[in-house]
């Protein structure tokens, strides 16, 4: 009899403990972390640039917070994602460029969430080789991935899926959300390939966007006067360096007929490869829209001036780039609707961001890499109805090293001391008046495509100091208050002598704080040159 009573007591204790754990887990917030690739903040309508409309991404900002000064630590794809996962600068986590390998064995916020009872998933683009660690489920694109009929590596098994990559990534995410363990909190990294180069929109959007015309940026015809040699020698100009075939979608036969030469074979190869992945129906639909564009271009090209060519190429760029974003925004809407329809919206943190900023014709450029504002700044919006007031604006400077500690903070998981970022949870709640007044930046991938020189720098709310090194030794200083477009380097302007001294001091402090040095720069340079010269 006593044994029976004892067993019943033990069962009751176990049941009570299980119920308490289940209740605790249900209170812990779910996390949907949405990241796209190369999505400029200028191309999110919540930021007020009026270039395009992103109503669903805007929903996150409207229902939560928008960050007006969100920045990356290294504006290039794979390193940025490594920073996002680890909460550490590139020179600490080891992934300084797209060439070096990423060590999945190191600590990351998904691993810590998984170890603390979260079910985790990674779906879409990660651009880090090797089987992802810290996820119960992964369905990732190999490398950059493809827009049409893409390959996915699903839990280590590679397979080709039919359709458009943005829609497939969304469908896989919705399928995982629907079939998850509903007794556990979840964290899903929902990562889109779009709008990465070369930009191939879905049929419903290229049919629409190729008919649109977009406002040109004020600095489209920048001649880089009053800047150093780094800006002048880069290869990111829309007219001079963008591929005619891969980027502007001019067919090789048309190029040959008009006597247009590509600067490399990449563009023609990219177009042929991308179109070659389409099935017959997809290709016929594509040709029905882009065929007439090619025919019209054949008629107007011979009489076009260099200025007109630049303007034409800018429009072609924006049509495909923004058309690709339209599918991303549509997918965001589908995920938000799923959360609401299933009663998950109140207890789910939803983040939308990009792996870095991007040039949309500013300074005549496309791509990223530089510490200048358009590539340094990245969009960041977050909603969490239980804690974040709708319509919140955050003007303090945050960086992608802060994502990991912030999400761990929300989840009630201890933030490792080795993480270099800080949780901005209290900042969003307006509870923390003390915050950083400067950010640190590094860039390493040179010599390489786009030829953006190696550099590092510090940015405060008003000033920016950049040091370009390796094959040059040049300094640039910008006053972001009087010169927000960074058109004049004032490093040698005597009126900024005190500012220059102050910024050099800040830079020295930042390098010491985060553990960076000239020795690091030389080590990574040596490793990079050895790898690319194999």
PDB file of C-alpha atoms in Angstrom, residues 69-71 73 87 89 395-403 405-406 420-424 427 432-440 459-461 506 510 513-514:
ATOM      1  CA  UNK A  69      20.857  53.347 -37.511  1.00  0.00           C
ATOM      2  CA  UNK A  70      21.418  49.643 -38.002  1.00  0.00           C
ATOM      3  CA  UNK A  71      24.838  48.685 -39.388  1.00  0.00           C
ATOM      4  CA  UNK A  73      30.518  44.940 -39.205  1.00  0.00           C
ATOM      5  CA  UNK A  87      27.758  37.644 -32.156  1.00  0.00           C
ATOM      6  CA  UNK A  89      33.409  40.328 -35.303  1.00  0.00           C
ATOM      7  CA  UNK A 395      17.970  55.915 -33.414  1.00  0.00           C
ATOM      8  CA  UNK A 396      20.912  54.469 -31.484  1.00  0.00           C
ATOM      9  CA  UNK A 397      23.584  52.603 -33.460  1.00  0.00           C
ATOM     10  CA  UNK A 398      23.235  48.826 -33.433  1.00  0.00           C
ATOM     11  CA  UNK A 399      25.238  46.256 -35.406  1.00  0.00           C
ATOM     12  CA  UNK A 400      24.803  42.668 -36.500  1.00  0.00           C
ATOM     13  CA  UNK A 401      27.041  41.534 -33.615  1.00  0.00           C
ATOM     14  CA  UNK A 402      24.051  42.495 -31.441  1.00  0.00           C
ATOM     15  CA  UNK A 403      21.510  40.113 -33.005  1.00  0.00           C
ATOM     16  CA  UNK A 405      22.815  38.401 -27.673  1.00  0.00           C
ATOM     17  CA  UNK A 406      19.479  40.183 -28.173  1.00  0.00           C
ATOM     18  CA  UNK A 420      31.033  40.903 -28.532  1.00  0.00           C
ATOM     19  CA  UNK A 421      27.600  42.327 -29.240  1.00  0.00           C
ATOM     20  CA  UNK A 422      25.116  43.678 -26.730  1.00  0.00           C
ATOM     21  CA  UNK A 423      21.429  42.981 -26.246  1.00  0.00           C
ATOM     22  CA  UNK A 424      19.332  45.934 -27.364  1.00  0.00           C
ATOM     23  CA  UNK A 427      16.966  49.936 -25.802  1.00  0.00           C
ATOM     24  CA  UNK A 432      18.442  51.877 -21.284  1.00  0.00           C
ATOM     25  CA  UNK A 433      19.844  55.381 -21.674  1.00  0.00           C
ATOM     26  CA  UNK A 434      23.441  54.168 -21.934  1.00  0.00           C
ATOM     27  CA  UNK A 435      24.484  52.764 -25.287  1.00  0.00           C
ATOM     28  CA  UNK A 436      27.496  52.755 -27.577  1.00  0.00           C
ATOM     29  CA  UNK A 437      28.399  56.017 -29.304  1.00  0.00           C
ATOM     30  CA  UNK A 438      30.640  54.434 -31.961  1.00  0.00           C
ATOM     31  CA  UNK A 439      30.791  51.335 -34.164  1.00  0.00           C
ATOM     32  CA  UNK A 440      33.720  49.464 -35.696  1.00  0.00           C
ATOM     33  CA  UNK A 459      31.744  55.679 -37.137  1.00  0.00           C
ATOM     34  CA  UNK A 460      30.122  57.904 -34.535  1.00  0.00           C
ATOM     35  CA  UNK A 461      26.741  59.592 -34.885  1.00  0.00           C
ATOM     36  CA  UNK A 506      38.236  56.477 -30.982  1.00  0.00           C
ATOM     37  CA  UNK A 510      37.645  50.369 -30.739  1.00  0.00           C
ATOM     38  CA  UNK A 513      38.087  46.870 -27.271  1.00  0.00           C
ATOM     39  CA  UNK A 514      37.228  44.264 -29.891  1.00  0.00           C
TER      40      UNK A 514
END
